[in-house]
Short mmCIF file of C-alpha atoms in Angstrom, two decimals:
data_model
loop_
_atom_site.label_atom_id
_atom_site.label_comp_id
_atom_site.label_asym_id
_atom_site.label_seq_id
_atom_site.Cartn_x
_atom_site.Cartn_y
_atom_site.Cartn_z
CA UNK A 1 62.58 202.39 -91.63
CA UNK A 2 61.22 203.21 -87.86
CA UNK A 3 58.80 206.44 -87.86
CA UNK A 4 59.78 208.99 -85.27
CA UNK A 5 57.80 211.65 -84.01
CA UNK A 6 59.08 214.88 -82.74
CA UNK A 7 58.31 218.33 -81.73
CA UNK A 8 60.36 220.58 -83.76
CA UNK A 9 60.89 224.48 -82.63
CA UNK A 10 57.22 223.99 -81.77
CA UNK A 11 55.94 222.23 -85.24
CA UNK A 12 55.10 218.43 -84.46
CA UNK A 13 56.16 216.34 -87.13
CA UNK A 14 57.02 212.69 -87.92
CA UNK A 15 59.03 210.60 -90.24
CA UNK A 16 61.09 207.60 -91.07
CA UNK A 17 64.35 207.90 -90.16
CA UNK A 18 67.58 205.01 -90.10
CA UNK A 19 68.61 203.53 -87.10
CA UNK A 20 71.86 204.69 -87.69
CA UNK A 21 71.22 208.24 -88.91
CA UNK A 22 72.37 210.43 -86.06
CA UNK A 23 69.82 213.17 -85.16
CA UNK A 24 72.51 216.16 -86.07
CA UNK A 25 72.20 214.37 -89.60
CA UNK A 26 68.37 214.17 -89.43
CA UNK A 27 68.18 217.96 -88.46
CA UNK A 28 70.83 218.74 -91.27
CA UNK A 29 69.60 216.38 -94.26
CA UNK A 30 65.93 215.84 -94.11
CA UNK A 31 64.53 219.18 -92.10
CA UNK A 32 67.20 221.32 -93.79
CA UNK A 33 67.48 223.08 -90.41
CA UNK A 34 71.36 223.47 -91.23
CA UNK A 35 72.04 226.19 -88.12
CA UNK A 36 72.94 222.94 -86.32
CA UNK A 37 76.54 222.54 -87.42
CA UNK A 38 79.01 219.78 -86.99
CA UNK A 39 82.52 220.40 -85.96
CA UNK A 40 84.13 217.55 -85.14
CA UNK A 41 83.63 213.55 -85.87
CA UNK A 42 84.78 213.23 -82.27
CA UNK A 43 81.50 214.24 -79.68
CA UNK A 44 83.81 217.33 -78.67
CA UNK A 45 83.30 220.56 -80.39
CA UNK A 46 79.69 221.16 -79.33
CA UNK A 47 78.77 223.34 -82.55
CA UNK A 48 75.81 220.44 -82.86
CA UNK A 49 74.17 221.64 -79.25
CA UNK A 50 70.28 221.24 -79.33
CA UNK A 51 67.66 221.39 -76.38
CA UNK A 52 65.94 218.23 -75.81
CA UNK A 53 63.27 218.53 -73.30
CA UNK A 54 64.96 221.73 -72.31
CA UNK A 55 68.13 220.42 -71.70
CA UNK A 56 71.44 220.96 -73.92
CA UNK A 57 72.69 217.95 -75.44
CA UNK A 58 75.37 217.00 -78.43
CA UNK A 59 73.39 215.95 -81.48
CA UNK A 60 76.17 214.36 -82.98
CA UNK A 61 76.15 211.77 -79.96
CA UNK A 62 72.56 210.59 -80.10
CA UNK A 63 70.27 208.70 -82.74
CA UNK A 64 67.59 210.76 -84.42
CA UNK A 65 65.49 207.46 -83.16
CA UNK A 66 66.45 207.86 -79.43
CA UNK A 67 64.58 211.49 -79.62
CA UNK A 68 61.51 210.00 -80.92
CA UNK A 69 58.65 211.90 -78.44
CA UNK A 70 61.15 214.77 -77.94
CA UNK A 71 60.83 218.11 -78.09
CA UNK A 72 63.66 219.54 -79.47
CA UNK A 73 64.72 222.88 -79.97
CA UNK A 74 67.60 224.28 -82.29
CA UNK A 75 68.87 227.57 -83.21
CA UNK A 76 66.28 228.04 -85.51
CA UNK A 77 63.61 228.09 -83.27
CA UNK A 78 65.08 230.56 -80.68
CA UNK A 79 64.25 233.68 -82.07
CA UNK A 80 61.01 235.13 -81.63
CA UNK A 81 59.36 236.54 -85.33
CA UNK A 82 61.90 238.45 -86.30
CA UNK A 83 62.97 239.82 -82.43
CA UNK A 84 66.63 237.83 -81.65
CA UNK A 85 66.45 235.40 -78.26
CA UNK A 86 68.49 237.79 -75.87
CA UNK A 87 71.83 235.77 -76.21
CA UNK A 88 71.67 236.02 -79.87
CA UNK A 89 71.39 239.50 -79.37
CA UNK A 90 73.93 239.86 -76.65
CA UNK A 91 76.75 237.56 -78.96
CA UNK A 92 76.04 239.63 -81.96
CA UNK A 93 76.32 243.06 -79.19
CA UNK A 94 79.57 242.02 -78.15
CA UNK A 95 81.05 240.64 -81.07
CA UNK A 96 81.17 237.18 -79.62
CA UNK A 97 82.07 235.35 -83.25
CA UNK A 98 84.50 235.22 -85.78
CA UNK A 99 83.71 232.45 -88.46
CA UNK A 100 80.59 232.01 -86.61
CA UNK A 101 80.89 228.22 -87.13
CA UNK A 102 80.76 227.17 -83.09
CA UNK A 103 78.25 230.00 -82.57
CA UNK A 104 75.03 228.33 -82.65
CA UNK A 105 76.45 225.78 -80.46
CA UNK A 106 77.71 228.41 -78.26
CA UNK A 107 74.76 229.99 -78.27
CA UNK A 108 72.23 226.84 -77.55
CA UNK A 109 74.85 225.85 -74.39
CA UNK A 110 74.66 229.72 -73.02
CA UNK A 111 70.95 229.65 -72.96
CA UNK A 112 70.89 226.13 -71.13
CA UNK A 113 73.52 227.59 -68.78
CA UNK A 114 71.76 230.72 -68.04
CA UNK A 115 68.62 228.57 -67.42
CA UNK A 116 70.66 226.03 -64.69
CA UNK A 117 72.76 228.84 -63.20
CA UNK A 118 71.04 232.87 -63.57
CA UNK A 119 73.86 234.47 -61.71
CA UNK A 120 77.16 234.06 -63.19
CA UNK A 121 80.60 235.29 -63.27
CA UNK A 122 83.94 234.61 -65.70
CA UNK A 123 85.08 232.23 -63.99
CA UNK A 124 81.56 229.65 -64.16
CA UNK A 125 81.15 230.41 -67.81
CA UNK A 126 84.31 229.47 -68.80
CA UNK A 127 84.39 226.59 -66.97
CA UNK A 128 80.49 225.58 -68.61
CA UNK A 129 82.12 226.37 -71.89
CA UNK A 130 84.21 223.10 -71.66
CA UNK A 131 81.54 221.03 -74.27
CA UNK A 132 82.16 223.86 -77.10
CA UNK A 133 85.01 224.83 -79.01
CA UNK A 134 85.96 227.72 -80.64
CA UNK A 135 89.24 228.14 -82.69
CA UNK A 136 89.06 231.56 -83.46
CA UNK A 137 88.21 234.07 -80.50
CA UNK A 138 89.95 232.82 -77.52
CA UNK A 139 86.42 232.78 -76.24
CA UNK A 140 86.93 236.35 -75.06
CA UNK A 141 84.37 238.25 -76.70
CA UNK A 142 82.10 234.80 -76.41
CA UNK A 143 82.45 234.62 -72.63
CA UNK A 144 81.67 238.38 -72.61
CA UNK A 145 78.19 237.77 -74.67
CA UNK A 146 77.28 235.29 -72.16
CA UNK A 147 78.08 237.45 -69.20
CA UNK A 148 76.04 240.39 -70.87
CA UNK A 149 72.81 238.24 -71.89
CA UNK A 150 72.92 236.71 -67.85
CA UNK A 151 72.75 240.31 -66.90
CA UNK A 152 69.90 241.35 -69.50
CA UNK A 153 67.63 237.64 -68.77
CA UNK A 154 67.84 238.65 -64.93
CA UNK A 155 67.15 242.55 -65.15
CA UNK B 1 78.57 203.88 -88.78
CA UNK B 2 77.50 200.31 -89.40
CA UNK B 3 73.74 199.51 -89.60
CA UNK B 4 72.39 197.85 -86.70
CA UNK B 5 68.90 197.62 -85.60
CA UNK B 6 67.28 199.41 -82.36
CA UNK B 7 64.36 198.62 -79.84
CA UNK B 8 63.24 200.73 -77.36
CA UNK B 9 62.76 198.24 -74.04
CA UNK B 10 59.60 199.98 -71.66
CA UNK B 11 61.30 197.76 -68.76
CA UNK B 12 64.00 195.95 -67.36
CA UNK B 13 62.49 192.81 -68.04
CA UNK B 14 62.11 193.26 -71.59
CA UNK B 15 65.46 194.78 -72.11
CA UNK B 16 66.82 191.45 -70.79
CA UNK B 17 64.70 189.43 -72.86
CA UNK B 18 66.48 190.81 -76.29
CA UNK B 19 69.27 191.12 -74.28
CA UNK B 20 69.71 187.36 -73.58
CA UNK B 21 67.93 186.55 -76.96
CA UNK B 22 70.91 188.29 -79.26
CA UNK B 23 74.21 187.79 -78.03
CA UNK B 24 75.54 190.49 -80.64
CA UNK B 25 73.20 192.68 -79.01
CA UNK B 26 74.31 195.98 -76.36
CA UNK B 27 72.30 198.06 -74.28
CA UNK B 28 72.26 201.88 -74.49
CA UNK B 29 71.53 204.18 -71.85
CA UNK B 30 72.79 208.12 -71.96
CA UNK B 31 75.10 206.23 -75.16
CA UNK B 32 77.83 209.22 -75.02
CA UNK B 33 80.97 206.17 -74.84
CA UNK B 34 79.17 203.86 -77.30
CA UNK B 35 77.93 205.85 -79.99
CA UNK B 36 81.23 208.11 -80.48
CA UNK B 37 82.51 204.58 -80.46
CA UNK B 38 80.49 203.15 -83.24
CA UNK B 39 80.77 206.50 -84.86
CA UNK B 40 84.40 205.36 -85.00
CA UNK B 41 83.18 202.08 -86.26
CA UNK B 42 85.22 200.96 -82.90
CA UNK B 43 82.31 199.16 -82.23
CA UNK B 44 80.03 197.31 -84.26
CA UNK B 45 76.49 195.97 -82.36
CA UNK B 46 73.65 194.02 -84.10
CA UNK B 47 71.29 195.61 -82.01
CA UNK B 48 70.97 198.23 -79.50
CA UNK B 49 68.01 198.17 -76.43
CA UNK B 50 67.49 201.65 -75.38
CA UNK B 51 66.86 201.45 -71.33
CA UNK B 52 67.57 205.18 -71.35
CA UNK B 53 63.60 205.85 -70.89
CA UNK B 54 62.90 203.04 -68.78
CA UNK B 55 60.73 204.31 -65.31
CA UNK B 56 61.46 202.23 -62.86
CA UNK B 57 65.43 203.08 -63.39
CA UNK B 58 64.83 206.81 -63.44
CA UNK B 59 65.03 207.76 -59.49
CA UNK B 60 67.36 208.85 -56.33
CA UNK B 61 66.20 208.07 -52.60
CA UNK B 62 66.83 207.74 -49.78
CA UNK B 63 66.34 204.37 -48.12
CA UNK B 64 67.91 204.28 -43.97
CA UNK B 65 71.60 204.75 -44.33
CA UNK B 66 71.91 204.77 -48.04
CA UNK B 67 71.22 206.66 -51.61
CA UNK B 68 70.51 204.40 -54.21
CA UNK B 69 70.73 205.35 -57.71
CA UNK B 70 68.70 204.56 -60.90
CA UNK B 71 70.91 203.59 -63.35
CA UNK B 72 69.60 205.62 -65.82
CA UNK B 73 69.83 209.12 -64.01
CA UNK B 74 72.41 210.96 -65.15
CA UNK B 75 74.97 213.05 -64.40
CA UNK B 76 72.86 216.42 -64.14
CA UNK B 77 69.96 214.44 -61.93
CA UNK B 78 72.51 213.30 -59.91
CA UNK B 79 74.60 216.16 -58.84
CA UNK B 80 71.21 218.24 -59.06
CA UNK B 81 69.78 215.60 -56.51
CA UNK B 82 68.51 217.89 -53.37
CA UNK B 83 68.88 213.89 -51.72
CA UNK B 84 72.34 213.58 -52.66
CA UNK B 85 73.59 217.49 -52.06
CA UNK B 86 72.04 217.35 -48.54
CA UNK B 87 73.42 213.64 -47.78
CA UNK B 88 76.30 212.86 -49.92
CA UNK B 89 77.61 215.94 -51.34
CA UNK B 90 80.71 214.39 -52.57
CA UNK B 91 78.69 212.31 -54.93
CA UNK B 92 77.04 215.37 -56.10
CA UNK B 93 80.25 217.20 -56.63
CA UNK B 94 81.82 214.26 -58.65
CA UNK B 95 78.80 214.09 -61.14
CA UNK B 96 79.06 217.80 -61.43
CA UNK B 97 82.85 217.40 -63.19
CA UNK B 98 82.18 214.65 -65.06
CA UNK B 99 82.71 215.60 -69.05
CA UNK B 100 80.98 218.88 -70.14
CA UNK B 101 76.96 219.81 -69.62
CA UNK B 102 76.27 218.27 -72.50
CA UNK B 103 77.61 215.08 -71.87
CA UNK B 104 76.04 215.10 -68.41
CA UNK B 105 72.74 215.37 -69.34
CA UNK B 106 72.91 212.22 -71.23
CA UNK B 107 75.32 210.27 -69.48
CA UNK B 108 74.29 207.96 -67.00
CA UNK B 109 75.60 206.47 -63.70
CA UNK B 110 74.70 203.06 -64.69
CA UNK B 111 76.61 203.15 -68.16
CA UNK B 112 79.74 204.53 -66.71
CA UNK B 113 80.20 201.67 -64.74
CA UNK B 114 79.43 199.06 -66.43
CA UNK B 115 81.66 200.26 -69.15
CA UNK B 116 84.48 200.80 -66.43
CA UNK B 117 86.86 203.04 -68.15
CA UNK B 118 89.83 202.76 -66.78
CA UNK B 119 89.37 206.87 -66.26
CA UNK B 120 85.83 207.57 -65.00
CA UNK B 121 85.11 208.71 -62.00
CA UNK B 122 82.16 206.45 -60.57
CA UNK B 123 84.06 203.90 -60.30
CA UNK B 124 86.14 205.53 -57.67
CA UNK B 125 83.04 206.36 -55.89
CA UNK B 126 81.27 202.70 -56.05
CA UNK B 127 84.79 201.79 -54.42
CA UNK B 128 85.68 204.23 -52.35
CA UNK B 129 82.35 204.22 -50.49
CA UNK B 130 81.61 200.11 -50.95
CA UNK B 131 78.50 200.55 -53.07
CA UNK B 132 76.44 197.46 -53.74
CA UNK B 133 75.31 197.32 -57.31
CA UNK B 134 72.16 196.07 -58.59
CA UNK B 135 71.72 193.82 -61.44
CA UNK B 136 68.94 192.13 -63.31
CA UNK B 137 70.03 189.25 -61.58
CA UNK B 138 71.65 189.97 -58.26
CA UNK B 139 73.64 192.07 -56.09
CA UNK B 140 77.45 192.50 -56.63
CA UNK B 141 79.67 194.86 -53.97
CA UNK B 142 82.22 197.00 -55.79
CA UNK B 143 84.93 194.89 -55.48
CA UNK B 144 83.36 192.01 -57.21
CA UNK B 145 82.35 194.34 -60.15
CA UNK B 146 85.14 196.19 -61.34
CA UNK B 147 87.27 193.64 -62.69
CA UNK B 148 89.78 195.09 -65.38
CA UNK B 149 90.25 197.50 -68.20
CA UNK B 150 86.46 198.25 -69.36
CA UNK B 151 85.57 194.49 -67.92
CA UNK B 152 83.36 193.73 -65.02
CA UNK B 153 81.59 191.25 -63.69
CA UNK B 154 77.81 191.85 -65.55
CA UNK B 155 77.22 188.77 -67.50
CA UNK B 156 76.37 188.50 -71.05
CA UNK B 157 72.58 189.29 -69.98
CA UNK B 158 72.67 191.01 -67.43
CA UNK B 159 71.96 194.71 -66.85
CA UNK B 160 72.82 197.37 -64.05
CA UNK B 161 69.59 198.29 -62.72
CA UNK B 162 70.46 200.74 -59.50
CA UNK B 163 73.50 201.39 -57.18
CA UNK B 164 73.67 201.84 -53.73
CA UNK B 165 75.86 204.04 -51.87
CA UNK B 166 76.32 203.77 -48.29
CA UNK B 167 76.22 207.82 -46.56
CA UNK B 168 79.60 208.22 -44.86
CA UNK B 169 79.70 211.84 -44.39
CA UNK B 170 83.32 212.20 -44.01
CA UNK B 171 84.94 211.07 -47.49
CA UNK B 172 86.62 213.34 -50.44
CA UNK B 173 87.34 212.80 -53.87
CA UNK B 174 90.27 214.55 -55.47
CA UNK B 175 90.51 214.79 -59.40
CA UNK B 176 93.57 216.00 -61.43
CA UNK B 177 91.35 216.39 -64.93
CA UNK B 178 92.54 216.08 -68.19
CA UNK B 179 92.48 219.36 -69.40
CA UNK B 180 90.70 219.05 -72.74
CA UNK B 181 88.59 215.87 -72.15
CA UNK B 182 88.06 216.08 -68.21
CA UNK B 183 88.66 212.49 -67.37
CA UNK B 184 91.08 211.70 -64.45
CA UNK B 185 94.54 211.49 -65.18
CA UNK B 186 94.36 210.67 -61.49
CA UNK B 187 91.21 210.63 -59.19
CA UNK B 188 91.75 209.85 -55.66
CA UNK B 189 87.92 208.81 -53.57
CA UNK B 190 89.00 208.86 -49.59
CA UNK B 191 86.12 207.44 -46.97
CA UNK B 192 86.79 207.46 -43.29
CA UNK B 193 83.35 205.89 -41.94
CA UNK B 194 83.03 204.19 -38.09
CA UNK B 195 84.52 200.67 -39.38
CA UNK B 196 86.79 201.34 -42.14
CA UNK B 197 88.75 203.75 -44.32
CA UNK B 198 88.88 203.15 -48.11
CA UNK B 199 90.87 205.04 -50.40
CA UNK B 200 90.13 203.98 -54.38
CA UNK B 201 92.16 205.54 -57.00
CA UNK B 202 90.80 205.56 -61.02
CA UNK B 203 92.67 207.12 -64.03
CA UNK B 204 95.86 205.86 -63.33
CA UNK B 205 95.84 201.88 -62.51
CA UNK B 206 96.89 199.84 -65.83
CA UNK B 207 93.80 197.56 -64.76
CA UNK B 208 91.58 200.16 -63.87
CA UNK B 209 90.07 201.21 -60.60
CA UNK B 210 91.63 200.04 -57.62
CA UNK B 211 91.64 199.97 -53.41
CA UNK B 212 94.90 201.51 -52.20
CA UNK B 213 95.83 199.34 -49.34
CA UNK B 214 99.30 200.55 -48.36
CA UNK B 215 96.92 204.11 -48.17
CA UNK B 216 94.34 202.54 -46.17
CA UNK B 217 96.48 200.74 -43.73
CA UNK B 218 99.07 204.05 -43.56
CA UNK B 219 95.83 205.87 -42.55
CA UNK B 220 94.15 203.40 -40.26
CA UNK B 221 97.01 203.71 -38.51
CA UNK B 222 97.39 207.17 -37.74
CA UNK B 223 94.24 209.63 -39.51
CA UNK B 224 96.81 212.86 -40.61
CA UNK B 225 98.42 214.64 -43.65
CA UNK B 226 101.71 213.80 -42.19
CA UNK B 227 100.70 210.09 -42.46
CA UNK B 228 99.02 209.88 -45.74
CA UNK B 229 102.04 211.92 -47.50
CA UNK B 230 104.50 209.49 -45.82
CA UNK B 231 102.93 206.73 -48.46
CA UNK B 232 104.26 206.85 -52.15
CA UNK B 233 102.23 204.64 -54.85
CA UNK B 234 104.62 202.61 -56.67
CA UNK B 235 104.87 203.33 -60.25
CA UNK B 236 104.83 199.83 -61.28
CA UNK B 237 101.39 199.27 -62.58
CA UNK B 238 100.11 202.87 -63.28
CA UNK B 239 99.43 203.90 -66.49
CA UNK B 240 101.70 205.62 -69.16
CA UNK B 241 100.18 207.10 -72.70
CA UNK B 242 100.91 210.42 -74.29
CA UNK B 243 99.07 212.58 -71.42
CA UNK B 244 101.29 211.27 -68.54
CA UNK B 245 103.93 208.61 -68.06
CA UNK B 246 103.93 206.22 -64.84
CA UNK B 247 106.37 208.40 -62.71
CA UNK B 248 103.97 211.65 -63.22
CA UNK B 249 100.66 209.61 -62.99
CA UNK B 250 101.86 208.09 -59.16
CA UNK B 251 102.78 211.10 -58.47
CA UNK B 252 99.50 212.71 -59.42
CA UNK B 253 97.80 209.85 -57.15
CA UNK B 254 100.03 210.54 -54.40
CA UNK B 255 98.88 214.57 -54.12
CA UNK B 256 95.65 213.57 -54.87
CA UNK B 257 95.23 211.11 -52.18
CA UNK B 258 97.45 213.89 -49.73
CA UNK B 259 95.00 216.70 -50.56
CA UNK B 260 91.64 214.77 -50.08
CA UNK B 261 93.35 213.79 -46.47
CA UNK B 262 93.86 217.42 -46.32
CA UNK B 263 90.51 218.10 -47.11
CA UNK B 264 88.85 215.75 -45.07
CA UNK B 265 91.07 216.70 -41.60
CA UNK B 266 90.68 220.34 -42.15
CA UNK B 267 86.75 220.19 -42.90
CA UNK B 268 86.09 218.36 -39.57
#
């Protein structure tokens, strides 16, 4: 098996992975970094969002051997010591979960979207919500989160 | 998914070395059609050669009266592009509603259309504008390229390397998205450059992408609203599934084509 090397939520590491194994499943089954969920079998639900080279991308869609070099961030590795990255804090504020099963996805494509676009309104989130799914809020309380943690990052 | 095995090409020439030496073989760029697609087992390759990371396919310029295209920037770089926004906005605007963020910051230009589905959007831009698209091989316009559903003229070996769009300032794309997976139920790309107006319409033709000559004519004729709603797409030919039967879909083309018009005469 092909040996990958990666920067993991800052830890550099390297092993053999499967061409096949998809780099959700790689997260999930040999780092045990399980916050990484998967939703769907389909590439649509999001809940598998990670940052590759600082940019949001569906983990379910990509081989674990394609992000060999990468640096890859998941919700593990947001939070700083025990201090919550402001969007967690903001989603967990505002109520912005039910099951909680999209959230980490939600929450990995709200910081990449606050990155790309600081100001934002309703309207923009919503639409930038279209890679994640959630089936219990109605987004509400999720779009609300994301609105509050925009206004926190830029203060 | 089945078990293949993967190589990671550094350039274009090597990519077409495995490319030509394993006929089973497929290339992968951004991957976000074929690996939901072999997740599906839809789609079963011996080997995949990863381009995604190759240089010398990585860039957007600006070269006299053109923007030519890496085809492995995606859809982020390319609606991002300062190049693009300041010279051919309407390219930058298309990119920006392809799929979700996620998708666009893997997907690339070059993969959409040499997959050609039937309901992409690049397609309609390559055709609308008369892009010239560079292979490992050659040069092929737009017209040669797209030939049918997912089909197009690349050879067994051959690989998309950058595409070239020519600046016409005036042109408009119009996009009635699927509401849950963003493709175009009916996309509608109007130029009106010095020589020649195109009008390409993707998402709705049962072969794909395709130049909308009755449009073209209708509007070389006489440049208005008045004229380009006076032309009705003929049902015949336009795609029916479970989103949209053939009567909706040319109707959808017909509004979309009326509004980009619209947008076009109003914005000048």
């Amino acid at each position: 098996m092909p040996l990958v090397e990666m920067e993991i939520n800052g830890k550099k590491m390297s092993s053999n992975v499967e061409e096949r194994q998809l780099l959700v499943h790689f997260l999930r089954d040999d780092l045990n970094l399980t916050g990484t969920h998967v939703g769907c079998d389909t590439s649509q639900c999001g809940a598998c969002v990670i940052h590759i080279d600082g940019h949001a991308v569906k983990s379910c869609s990509m081989l674990a051997i394609q992000a060999n070099n990468a640096s890859i961030t998941t919700i593990e590795g947001l939070a700083n010591e025990n201090q919550l990255h402001p969007v967690q804090e903001a989603f967990k504020e505002n109520h912005g979960l039910q099951c909680g099963f999209c959230t980490p996805g939600m929450i990995m494509a709200a910081v990449d979207l606050i990155k790309r676009k600081p100001v934002l309104n309703e309207k923009i989130v919503r639409e930038e919500l279209e890679g994640n799914l959630c089936r219990c809020t109605g987004y509400q309380n999720i779009v609300k989160s994301i609105l509050a943690a925009a206004e926190k990052v830029q203060a | 998914m089945y078990q293949f095995n993967y190589i990671k090409a550094k350039s274009v020439e090597e990519a077409s070395i495995a490319l030509s030496n394993n006929p089973e073989a497929k290339i992968l760029a951004g991957g976000m059609t074929l690996i939901p697609t072999m997740k599906q087992r839809l789609a079963s390759p011996e080997q995949l050669i990863d381009i995604r990371q190759i240089e010398e396919l990585k860039f957007i310029k600006l070269e006299s009266n053109n923007i030519i295209v890496g085809s492995v920037s995606n859809h982020f770089e390319v609606y991002d592009s300062e190049i693009i926004k300041e010279h051919l906005p309407v390219l930058s605007r298309l990119a920006e509603n392809i799929g979700d963020p996620h998708v666009r910051n893997m997907g690339t230009i070059g993969g959409s259309i040499s997959n050609n589905d039937p309901t992409a959007d690049y397609p309609a831009a390559c055709l609308g504008l008369g892009a010239i698209i560079k292979t490992s091989k050659r040069e092929i316009e737009a017209e040669e390229f797209f030939i049918g559903l997912f089909e197009t003229s690349l050879e067994e070996d051959e690989i998309v390397t950058q595409v070239s769009f020519p600046i016409i300032k005036n042109s408009c794309y119009m996009k009635f998205p699927n509401p849950a997976s963003r493709y175009a139920m009916a996309g509608v790309f109007v130029s009106k450059s010095d020589e020649e107006i195109r009008v390409a319409v993707t998402g709705a033709g049962e072969n794909g992408v395709f130049r909308w000559k009755e449009m073209e004519n209708a509007l070389s004729n006489d440049w208005s609203v008045s004229s380009a709603d006076s032309v009705r797409i003929s049902p015949d030919g336009i795609m029916s599934d479970i989103h949209g039967n053939s009567d909706y879909r040319a109707n959808l083309v017909n509004v979309m084509a009326t509004r980009a018009v619209e947008n076009l005469i109003n914005e000048h």
